[in-house]
XYZ file of C-alpha atoms in Angstrom:
609
model
C -22.808 13.794 -26.168
C -19.190 12.645 -25.818
C -19.814 11.035 -22.438
C -22.162 8.418 -23.854
C -19.542 5.908 -25.128
C -17.519 6.330 -21.954
C -20.558 5.772 -19.769
C -21.502 2.733 -21.863
C -18.090 1.126 -21.237
C -18.366 1.835 -17.518
C -21.848 0.279 -17.426
C -20.633 -2.882 -19.208
C -17.801 -3.175 -16.697
C -20.148 -3.042 -13.723
C -22.596 -5.523 -15.293
C -19.758 -7.942 -16.043
C -18.837 -8.291 -12.376
C -22.211 -7.640 -10.790
C -22.739 -11.330 -9.916
C -19.658 -11.312 -7.667
C -21.342 -8.812 -5.375
C -24.169 -11.239 -4.690
C -22.321 -14.573 -4.770
C -20.145 -14.047 -1.716
C -22.149 -16.566 0.306
C -22.123 -19.182 -2.449
C -18.482 -19.373 -3.527
C -15.071 -18.474 -2.188
C -13.295 -16.154 -4.598
C -9.552 -16.427 -5.275
C -7.191 -13.899 -3.693
C -7.305 -10.523 -5.399
C -4.091 -8.755 -6.343
C -4.149 -5.244 -7.729
C -1.798 -4.934 -10.715
C -1.391 -1.181 -11.255
C 0.304 -1.503 -14.656
C -1.062 -2.134 -18.132
C 2.162 -3.837 -19.254
C 1.341 -7.570 -19.627
C 3.930 -9.931 -18.182
C 3.071 -12.697 -20.628
C 3.941 -10.568 -23.695
C 7.208 -8.761 -22.868
C 7.425 -6.718 -26.060
C 8.701 -3.475 -24.517
C 11.947 -2.390 -22.938
C 11.046 -2.580 -19.233
C 13.128 -2.378 -16.033
C 12.085 -2.783 -12.398
C 13.300 -2.051 -8.905
C 11.458 -4.215 -6.400
C 11.036 -4.076 -2.638
C 13.915 -6.502 -2.048
C 16.323 -4.029 -3.654
C 14.940 -1.218 -1.484
C 16.690 -2.869 1.478
C 19.944 -1.827 -0.166
C 18.651 1.717 -0.612
C 18.111 2.728 3.011
C 18.516 6.453 3.392
C 17.625 7.037 -0.268
C 15.001 9.420 -1.552
C 12.557 8.329 -4.247
C 14.665 10.301 -6.737
C 17.761 8.338 -5.690
C 15.908 5.087 -6.361
C 14.872 6.163 -9.860
C 18.478 7.113 -10.563
C 19.385 3.428 -10.125
C 17.223 2.397 -13.081
C 19.157 1.737 -16.302
C 18.833 3.909 -19.402
C 17.275 6.893 -17.683
C 18.588 10.436 -17.284
C 17.598 11.937 -13.912
C 18.691 15.565 -13.932
C 18.729 17.007 -10.428
C 18.524 20.729 -9.838
C 18.239 20.044 -6.128
C 19.661 16.889 -4.557
C 18.090 14.325 -2.203
C 14.613 14.712 -3.654
C 14.473 18.516 -3.789
C 13.783 18.703 -7.534
C 14.580 16.445 -10.472
C 13.631 16.163 -14.141
C 13.104 12.777 -15.796
C 14.486 12.382 -19.313
C 13.950 9.060 -21.107
C 15.404 8.206 -24.527
C 16.490 11.776 -25.198
C 13.001 13.168 -24.590
C 12.639 16.259 -22.409
C 11.330 16.294 -18.838
C 7.923 17.370 -20.193
C 7.836 14.326 -22.484
C 8.170 11.681 -19.762
C 5.170 10.423 -17.822
C 5.053 9.762 -14.084
C 2.442 7.269 -12.873
C 1.252 6.431 -9.376
C -0.245 2.925 -9.293
C -0.826 3.175 -13.040
C -2.566 6.570 -12.856
C -1.189 9.694 -14.538
C 0.584 11.919 -11.973
C 2.152 14.595 -14.222
C 1.823 18.177 -13.076
C -0.210 20.266 -15.577
C 1.750 23.432 -14.714
C 5.252 22.133 -15.473
C 7.161 18.858 -15.646
C 9.639 20.259 -13.103
C 7.089 19.167 -10.461
C 6.382 15.662 -11.807
C 8.685 14.076 -9.225
C 6.917 15.713 -6.278
C 5.709 12.288 -5.102
C 4.035 12.573 -1.654
C 5.183 9.145 -0.463
C 8.352 7.725 1.081
C 10.583 4.908 -0.187
C 9.140 2.804 2.673
C 5.723 3.000 0.974
C 6.850 1.533 -2.352
C 6.553 -2.039 -3.559
C 8.308 -1.459 -6.872
C 9.218 1.080 -9.544
C 8.576 0.237 -13.188
C 10.381 1.992 -16.046
C 8.948 1.481 -19.539
C 10.972 3.060 -22.339
C 9.401 4.349 -25.520
C 6.078 5.979 -26.368
C 3.180 4.792 -24.208
C 0.313 7.081 -25.227
C -1.676 4.068 -26.441
C -1.743 2.883 -22.831
C -1.657 6.056 -20.754
C -2.460 9.034 -22.958
C -0.653 12.407 -23.099
C 2.979 13.011 -22.115
C 4.047 9.325 -22.421
C 6.455 10.404 -25.170
C 9.886 9.102 -24.170
C 8.642 6.607 -21.579
C 6.902 6.157 -18.230
C 7.977 5.662 -14.623
C 5.324 3.936 -12.524
C 5.552 4.138 -8.711
C 3.666 1.171 -7.239
C 2.806 1.465 -3.554
C 3.091 -1.423 -1.125
C -0.128 -3.066 0.042
C -0.459 -2.905 3.837
C 0.066 -6.301 5.455
C 0.906 -7.692 8.873
C 1.954 -5.560 11.799
C 5.386 -4.025 11.267
C 7.356 -0.960 12.316
C 10.269 0.429 10.310
C 12.442 3.303 11.490
C 15.375 5.005 9.776
C 17.880 7.692 10.673
C 20.808 9.205 8.778
C 23.108 12.203 8.862
C 26.055 13.457 6.864
C 27.988 16.331 5.411
C 26.386 19.673 4.557
C 24.197 19.453 7.650
C 22.161 16.560 6.282
C 19.722 15.029 8.748
C 16.977 12.522 7.976
C 14.511 10.632 10.142
C 11.662 8.361 9.093
C 9.159 5.887 10.506
C 6.529 3.639 8.915
C 3.934 1.680 10.936
C 1.706 -1.060 9.529
C -1.166 -2.154 11.779
C -4.114 -4.326 10.681
C -7.493 -4.049 12.397
C -9.449 -7.195 11.478
C -10.037 -6.973 7.691
C -8.761 -3.403 7.527
C -4.997 -3.175 6.998
C -3.339 0.206 7.584
C 0.024 1.891 7.119
C 1.156 5.352 8.182
C 4.554 6.803 7.220
C 6.446 9.965 8.100
C 9.779 11.298 6.875
C 11.699 14.539 7.421
C 15.018 15.628 5.935
C 17.051 18.825 6.183
C 20.350 20.181 4.879
C 22.255 23.441 5.295
C 23.167 23.186 1.601
C 26.231 22.091 -0.323
C 26.667 25.670 -1.605
C 25.452 27.402 1.531
C 21.925 28.551 2.339
C 21.190 29.104 -1.376
C 20.966 25.282 -1.677
C 19.605 24.449 1.783
C 16.366 22.494 2.034
C 13.674 21.146 4.329
C 11.385 18.297 3.183
C 8.485 16.736 5.111
C 6.459 13.755 3.861
C 3.383 12.100 5.408
C 1.350 9.265 3.887
C -1.312 6.716 4.771
C -2.775 3.579 3.186
C -5.878 1.626 4.264
C -6.898 -1.619 2.562
C -10.249 -3.330 3.183
C -10.515 -6.921 1.973
C -13.890 -8.658 1.577
C -15.209 -11.733 -0.206
C -16.692 -9.512 -2.918
C -13.504 -7.562 -3.583
C -11.285 -4.964 -2.012
C -11.104 -1.230 -1.560
C -7.888 0.696 -0.902
C -7.620 4.356 0.086
C -4.199 6.041 -0.058
C -3.112 9.609 0.499
C 0.042 11.655 0.830
C 1.385 15.087 1.724
C 4.757 16.539 0.683
C 6.159 19.938 1.709
C 9.426 21.367 0.390
C 11.178 24.608 1.281
C 14.473 25.044 -0.556
C 17.042 27.392 -1.979
C 16.826 27.290 -5.768
C 20.130 28.908 -6.654
C 20.344 29.357 -10.469
C 17.617 26.719 -10.959
C 15.957 28.755 -13.698
C 18.289 31.690 -14.394
C 22.025 32.234 -13.894
C 21.301 35.945 -13.383
C 19.637 35.310 -10.014
C 21.713 33.028 -7.743
C 19.406 33.606 -4.761
C 16.173 32.092 -6.066
C 13.920 30.385 -3.522
C 10.971 28.015 -3.834
C 8.344 26.300 -1.702
C 5.997 23.536 -2.859
C 3.093 21.718 -1.240
C 1.763 18.520 -2.839
C -1.347 16.647 -1.694
C -2.694 13.547 -3.385
C -5.291 10.874 -2.764
C -6.571 7.784 -4.529
C -9.322 5.210 -4.119
C -8.559 1.888 -5.783
C -10.975 -1.031 -6.080
C -10.912 -4.425 -7.717
C -13.724 -6.904 -8.276
C -13.376 -10.304 -9.949
C -15.751 -12.922 -11.233
C -14.347 -15.786 -13.251
C -12.295 -14.489 -16.133
C -13.410 -10.851 -15.720
C -11.977 -8.230 -13.391
C -12.815 -4.548 -13.026
C -10.461 -1.988 -11.457
C -11.925 1.469 -10.843
C -9.533 4.185 -9.602
C -10.450 7.689 -8.548
C -7.700 10.196 -7.839
C -6.974 13.765 -6.768
C -3.790 15.852 -6.870
C -3.219 19.401 -5.656
C 0.098 21.185 -6.100
C 0.990 24.594 -4.655
C 4.175 26.385 -5.664
C 5.651 29.720 -4.574
C 8.710 30.912 -6.467
C 10.825 33.923 -5.467
C 13.292 35.185 -8.062
C 15.515 36.988 -5.525
C 15.180 35.963 -1.892
C 16.880 39.205 -0.791
C 13.898 41.010 -2.324
C 11.105 38.484 -1.624
C 8.270 40.770 -2.747
C 9.963 42.132 -5.876
C 9.228 39.200 -8.215
C 7.338 36.211 -6.867
C 4.870 33.797 -8.435
C 2.299 31.636 -6.703
C 0.636 28.767 -8.557
C -2.063 26.290 -7.550
C -2.899 23.351 -9.801
C -5.650 20.794 -9.323
C -6.191 17.458 -11.062
C -9.252 15.288 -10.500
C -9.928 12.101 -12.428
C -11.055 8.506 -12.791
C -9.575 5.441 -14.484
C -11.761 2.371 -14.947
C -10.227 -0.718 -16.557
C -11.843 -4.060 -17.329
C -9.667 -7.130 -18.001
C -10.976 -10.317 -19.625
C -8.618 -13.304 -19.548
C -9.293 -16.177 -21.953
C -7.355 -19.005 -23.600
C -7.314 -16.910 -26.767
C -5.668 -13.914 -25.123
C -6.123 -11.121 -22.624
C -8.360 -8.181 -23.473
C -8.340 -4.854 -21.638
C -10.690 -1.935 -22.203
C -11.744 1.065 -20.224
C -12.199 4.769 -19.894
C -10.537 7.763 -18.270
C -11.877 11.156 -17.281
C -9.768 13.998 -15.902
C -9.994 17.699 -15.139
C -7.066 20.145 -14.737
C -7.186 23.647 -13.299
C -4.602 26.318 -12.480
C -4.904 29.500 -10.439
C -1.689 31.515 -10.781
C -0.449 35.040 -10.183
C 1.568 34.735 -13.403
C -0.319 32.311 -15.632
C -3.797 33.548 -14.606
C -6.722 31.081 -14.292
C -7.269 28.258 -16.769
C -8.915 24.846 -16.866
C -9.254 21.941 -19.270
C -10.722 18.469 -19.240
C -10.022 15.176 -20.975
C -12.032 12.066 -21.875
C -10.502 8.838 -23.167
C -11.368 5.323 -24.294
C -8.755 2.566 -24.665
C -8.630 -1.057 -25.818
C -5.844 -3.643 -25.773
C -5.183 -7.262 -26.726
C -2.254 -9.448 -25.580
C -1.489 -13.084 -26.300
C 1.326 -15.591 -26.370
C 0.628 -18.308 -28.919
C 1.748 -21.924 -28.361
C 4.077 -21.537 -31.345
C 6.027 -18.870 -29.436
C 4.694 -15.833 -31.315
C 3.742 -12.844 -29.178
C 1.302 -10.059 -29.969
C 0.472 -6.909 -28.055
C -1.878 -4.326 -29.599
C -3.381 -1.208 -28.056
C -5.505 1.614 -29.373
C -6.675 4.733 -27.583
C -8.439 7.995 -28.340
C -8.444 11.103 -26.130
C -10.575 14.223 -26.424
C -9.333 17.509 -24.913
C -11.515 20.540 -24.369
C -8.592 22.751 -25.462
C -7.045 20.675 -28.282
C -9.668 18.280 -29.647
C -8.987 14.635 -30.540
C -5.743 12.652 -30.303
C -5.431 9.091 -31.629
C -2.753 6.689 -30.292
C -2.212 3.206 -31.801
C 0.494 0.712 -30.828
C 1.392 -2.753 -32.107
C 4.060 -5.093 -30.762
C 5.132 -8.397 -32.320
C 7.686 -10.864 -31.058
C 8.867 -14.425 -30.963
C 9.997 -16.496 -28.012
C 12.674 -18.798 -29.432
C 12.829 -20.743 -26.170
C 12.522 -19.988 -22.465
C 15.706 -17.870 -22.647
C 15.567 -15.808 -25.856
C 12.857 -13.348 -26.934
C 12.848 -11.233 -30.092
C 10.591 -8.161 -29.930
C 9.481 -5.203 -32.022
C 7.053 -2.345 -31.589
C 5.531 0.621 -33.426
C 3.561 3.367 -31.685
C 2.355 6.941 -31.848
C 2.805 9.194 -28.812
C 1.939 12.819 -28.154
C 2.126 15.593 -25.578
C -0.149 18.551 -24.991
C 1.459 21.843 -23.909
C 1.742 22.516 -20.183
C 0.201 25.622 -18.666
C 3.728 27.072 -18.424
C 4.350 26.436 -22.143
C 1.160 28.295 -22.948
C 0.928 31.202 -20.544
C 4.125 31.845 -18.542
C 5.756 35.286 -18.827
C 8.770 36.743 -17.011
C 11.795 38.837 -18.062
C 13.580 35.779 -19.408
C 10.772 33.484 -20.630
C 7.667 33.994 -22.786
C 5.020 31.316 -23.375
C 2.771 30.972 -26.420
C -0.973 30.390 -26.048
C -1.231 29.210 -29.678
C 0.988 26.115 -29.226
C -0.185 22.849 -30.761
C 0.328 19.350 -29.302
C 3.558 17.598 -30.318
C 3.624 14.009 -31.570
C 5.971 11.251 -32.672
C 5.985 7.865 -34.359
C 8.461 5.483 -32.728
C 9.908 2.208 -33.994
C 12.001 -0.224 -32.003
C 13.396 -3.731 -32.075
C 15.245 -5.727 -29.487
C 16.447 -9.045 -28.163
C 16.439 -10.359 -24.594
C 18.414 -13.320 -23.270
C 18.073 -14.580 -19.707
C 19.327 -17.563 -17.723
C 20.407 -17.987 -14.122
C 23.922 -16.658 -14.815
C 23.485 -13.788 -17.276
C 20.827 -11.401 -18.590
C 21.395 -9.488 -21.825
C 19.052 -6.913 -23.347
C 19.644 -4.809 -26.470
C 17.202 -2.348 -28.035
C 17.478 -0.137 -31.132
C 14.901 2.623 -31.566
C 14.037 5.548 -33.820
C 11.588 8.352 -32.974
C 10.282 10.838 -35.567
C 8.967 13.872 -33.693
C 6.747 16.551 -35.209
C 5.613 19.954 -33.900
C 8.136 19.494 -31.080
C 7.593 22.025 -28.291
C 10.764 23.783 -27.187
C 11.969 27.057 -25.681
C 14.261 28.803 -28.170
C 16.001 32.118 -28.848
C 18.177 33.627 -31.588
C 20.702 35.301 -29.293
C 21.687 35.245 -25.633
C 20.348 38.772 -25.260
C 16.800 37.625 -26.063
C 14.334 35.900 -23.725
C 13.457 32.252 -24.247
C 10.159 31.792 -26.058
C 7.982 28.690 -26.315
C 7.335 27.469 -29.847
C 6.522 24.444 -31.967
C 10.145 24.088 -33.060
C 9.499 21.628 -35.888
C 10.829 18.140 -36.648
C 13.360 16.235 -34.537
C 14.391 12.648 -35.305
C 16.031 10.622 -32.525
C 18.021 7.416 -32.925
C 19.276 5.345 -30.004
C 20.766 2.053 -28.853
C 20.353 0.649 -25.313
C 22.470 -2.222 -23.971
C 22.296 -3.887 -20.573
C 24.215 -6.910 -19.258
C 23.720 -8.359 -15.774
C 25.937 -11.191 -14.521
C 25.545 -13.237 -11.335
C 28.937 -14.947 -10.793
C 27.700 -16.775 -7.695
C 25.430 -18.920 -9.859
C 28.541 -20.464 -11.475
C 31.371 -20.115 -8.955
C 30.288 -20.885 -5.433
C 32.010 -19.000 -2.678
C 32.853 -15.969 -4.822
C 32.253 -12.664 -3.031
C 30.884 -10.834 -6.097
C 27.102 -11.328 -6.237
C 26.140 -9.192 -9.228
C 27.784 -7.159 -11.979
C 25.696 -4.775 -14.096
C 27.046 -3.169 -17.244
C 25.139 -0.719 -19.410
C 25.754 1.573 -22.361
C 23.274 3.847 -24.145
C 23.818 6.020 -27.202
C 21.369 8.675 -28.425
C 21.524 11.104 -31.328
C 18.865 13.698 -32.143
C 18.781 15.485 -35.470
C 16.757 18.671 -35.863
C 15.122 18.650 -39.303
C 13.508 22.104 -39.233
C 13.463 25.359 -37.278
C 15.824 28.322 -37.517
C 16.444 29.373 -33.889
C 20.115 29.435 -32.865
C 19.614 28.170 -29.290
C 17.463 25.334 -27.900
C 16.759 25.203 -24.176
C 15.485 21.630 -23.829
C 14.867 19.639 -27.020
C 18.555 19.264 -27.962
C 19.927 19.027 -24.423
C 20.162 15.260 -23.966
C 22.512 12.553 -22.725
C 24.354 11.260 -25.810
C 26.664 8.706 -24.117
C 25.724 6.936 -20.892
C 27.994 4.176 -19.549
C 27.435 2.515 -16.164
C 29.106 -0.246 -14.176
C 27.699 -1.589 -10.926
C 29.189 -4.261 -8.668
C 27.550 -5.806 -5.608
C 29.469 -8.124 -3.318
C 29.569 -9.633 0.161
C 32.752 -9.432 2.176
C 34.046 -10.530 5.624
C 32.021 -9.694 8.744
C 28.803 -9.780 6.686
C 29.423 -6.435 4.995
C 27.684 -5.883 1.683
C 29.344 -3.407 -0.678
C 27.750 -1.668 -3.662
C 30.016 0.243 -6.052
C 28.714 2.282 -9.000
C 30.891 3.864 -11.681
C 29.550 5.869 -14.602
C 30.560 8.048 -17.526
C 28.126 10.598 -18.971
C 28.451 12.935 -21.897
C 25.697 15.282 -22.963
C 25.162 16.696 -26.400
C 27.630 19.493 -27.154
C 29.262 19.186 -23.686
C 32.309 17.509 -22.151
C 31.972 14.105 -20.522
C 32.548 13.345 -16.837
C 33.123 10.342 -14.556
C 31.259 9.597 -11.309
C 31.968 7.095 -8.536
C 29.806 6.215 -5.541
C 29.665 3.395 -3.021
C 27.611 2.128 -0.112
C 28.609 -0.370 2.588
C 25.809 -2.139 4.482
C 25.952 -4.332 7.578
C 22.824 -6.319 8.417
C 22.541 -7.574 11.962
C 20.128 -8.246 14.806
C 20.139 -5.913 17.798
C 17.799 -6.632 20.730
C 15.573 -8.680 18.429
C 15.353 -5.912 15.814
C 16.368 -6.432 12.179
C 18.939 -3.670 11.832
C 20.915 -2.308 8.906
C 23.875 0.020 9.357
C 25.303 1.813 6.345
C 27.915 4.303 5.168
C 27.563 5.959 1.773
C 29.729 8.208 -0.370
C 28.672 9.978 -3.568
C 30.874 11.694 -6.177
C 33.971 10.197 -4.580
C 36.109 11.502 -7.458
C 34.990 15.034 -6.514
C 34.094 15.670 -10.148
C 32.995 19.188 -11.115
C 29.926 18.788 -13.308
C 26.367 19.985 -13.923
C 23.331 17.932 -14.861
C 21.484 21.178 -15.553
C 23.326 24.123 -17.117
C 24.416 26.733 -14.529
C 23.496 24.442 -11.606
C 26.735 22.927 -10.186
C 26.294 19.456 -8.690
C 27.713 18.701 -5.208
C 31.214 17.311 -4.675
C 32.057 14.471 -2.289
C 29.181 13.812 0.107
C 29.509 11.273 2.937
C 26.436 9.963 4.765
C 25.851 7.332 7.429
C 22.788 5.911 9.124
C 20.723 2.900 10.118
C 17.266 1.375 9.832
C 15.490 -1.037 12.170
C 12.442 -3.280 11.688
C 10.370 -5.040 14.301
């Protein structure tokens, strides 16, 4: 039976830490910190970017989507603004080829990647966001094709209350509160957020979003157990989201998720079991003036476990573990389907005294619908000194078709139940330089994709059809420079300057269809400039300027800014802010036929006590 090797690994993990459960009275264990990422800090051989909780203070009033948009070298394509709906595209890969993680656990929606960013938590719940570029199937399995975005929740701590309120143009109104309250060894957090807008193009783009989440952490001498859960409801106008022929589309989604995380340590061994559940409900109406003419209702369920064992020695760090998951869909359009997955993974990481770095991972997944997939990865590097690191990596990544790819049918789109998984070998090299004044990172990569899944057609009169479109090779260069002038010139008002430029080119090697819906719709040129400074009266100003040009489209410029004033009112830590987006009032679309909003002014405050 296939479960035997997986069960054997689980049993070894439990045996390895079993003594810790009985030694609580004999020895005091060190503090336990859950690290919900498999990217080792001691061997930085991947292109990785972070947003941490300190930077969230500058993002008051922002949705989770807005926060991700601040990460470098990522293409967040919003159909609906302020967290309504967004597609993640990393390194020219499509929204289906990017993986979303929650505390290191796969969170992708099995129906469609359009729902991957339906994260049922607020920005107040997050500790950090981790972006890892490049194929990550050796670590996380399917869909980690162009890269991963890992949302890491904040561990509940001491008593604290955070409130936030904002309002702005287009009838925007947002209110939020997060309360952390420990009860002896049990630390708890509850958060609530609601936002509404009358729509920047009228009711066809109006929205209502409600989010509720909780987190309870129990700490003991033997280990810790954390239970988290979230609920997200969206009701929004989806004007031309999926078809320019129907400008009055409407959609409602309901996302519910839960996770149990544990960690047990004994000496050099730690075991981290995670058990998770995700339910997503979606109702789509093609024409809201005729709500019963053409409407689809979908329910997807994902249930799984992720058990990782980490052994830390002087000769390197070893990780191994197993994953089990089960997906199901019940749909008025796609019918009823289910599939399950079993996986085993192993990794080794080490930094040698000579400065050489090695990071190797290997993983195999078995799918009830597609059979076996094998994912190796090797990274080698050299740390010249404490400032300069040379790195390189080779990996294989893959994606299995979504339920929509396989079974969806409407007047404009036809799925294909015979689709095969797509795969790619990726190669990259880079150099990182960092001191207290400047950080420079450059990466060159090449991805050779095979059996690429795309929606294609031969003429505009035909419906889109899902197919294995063939071979697509992608070449790219990523550059990021971050300067902190205050580290050299004291008294200067400019605190940080960030400059980035990415170039991507994809070349289709096979396939005869005249039109590609997704695979060749990527961001070719991406330039960004960000400046953060402090000015008189304690006002902090953040200015962001960017230029974007997509394949086979005209480029456009964007400008946004946010002014923040931190103060103390009646003993409360208070932040007041004013924000403006698209200040150049540029006419552009991140998704074809979906016009983005013009100038949008917003103001608000947050208070902590």
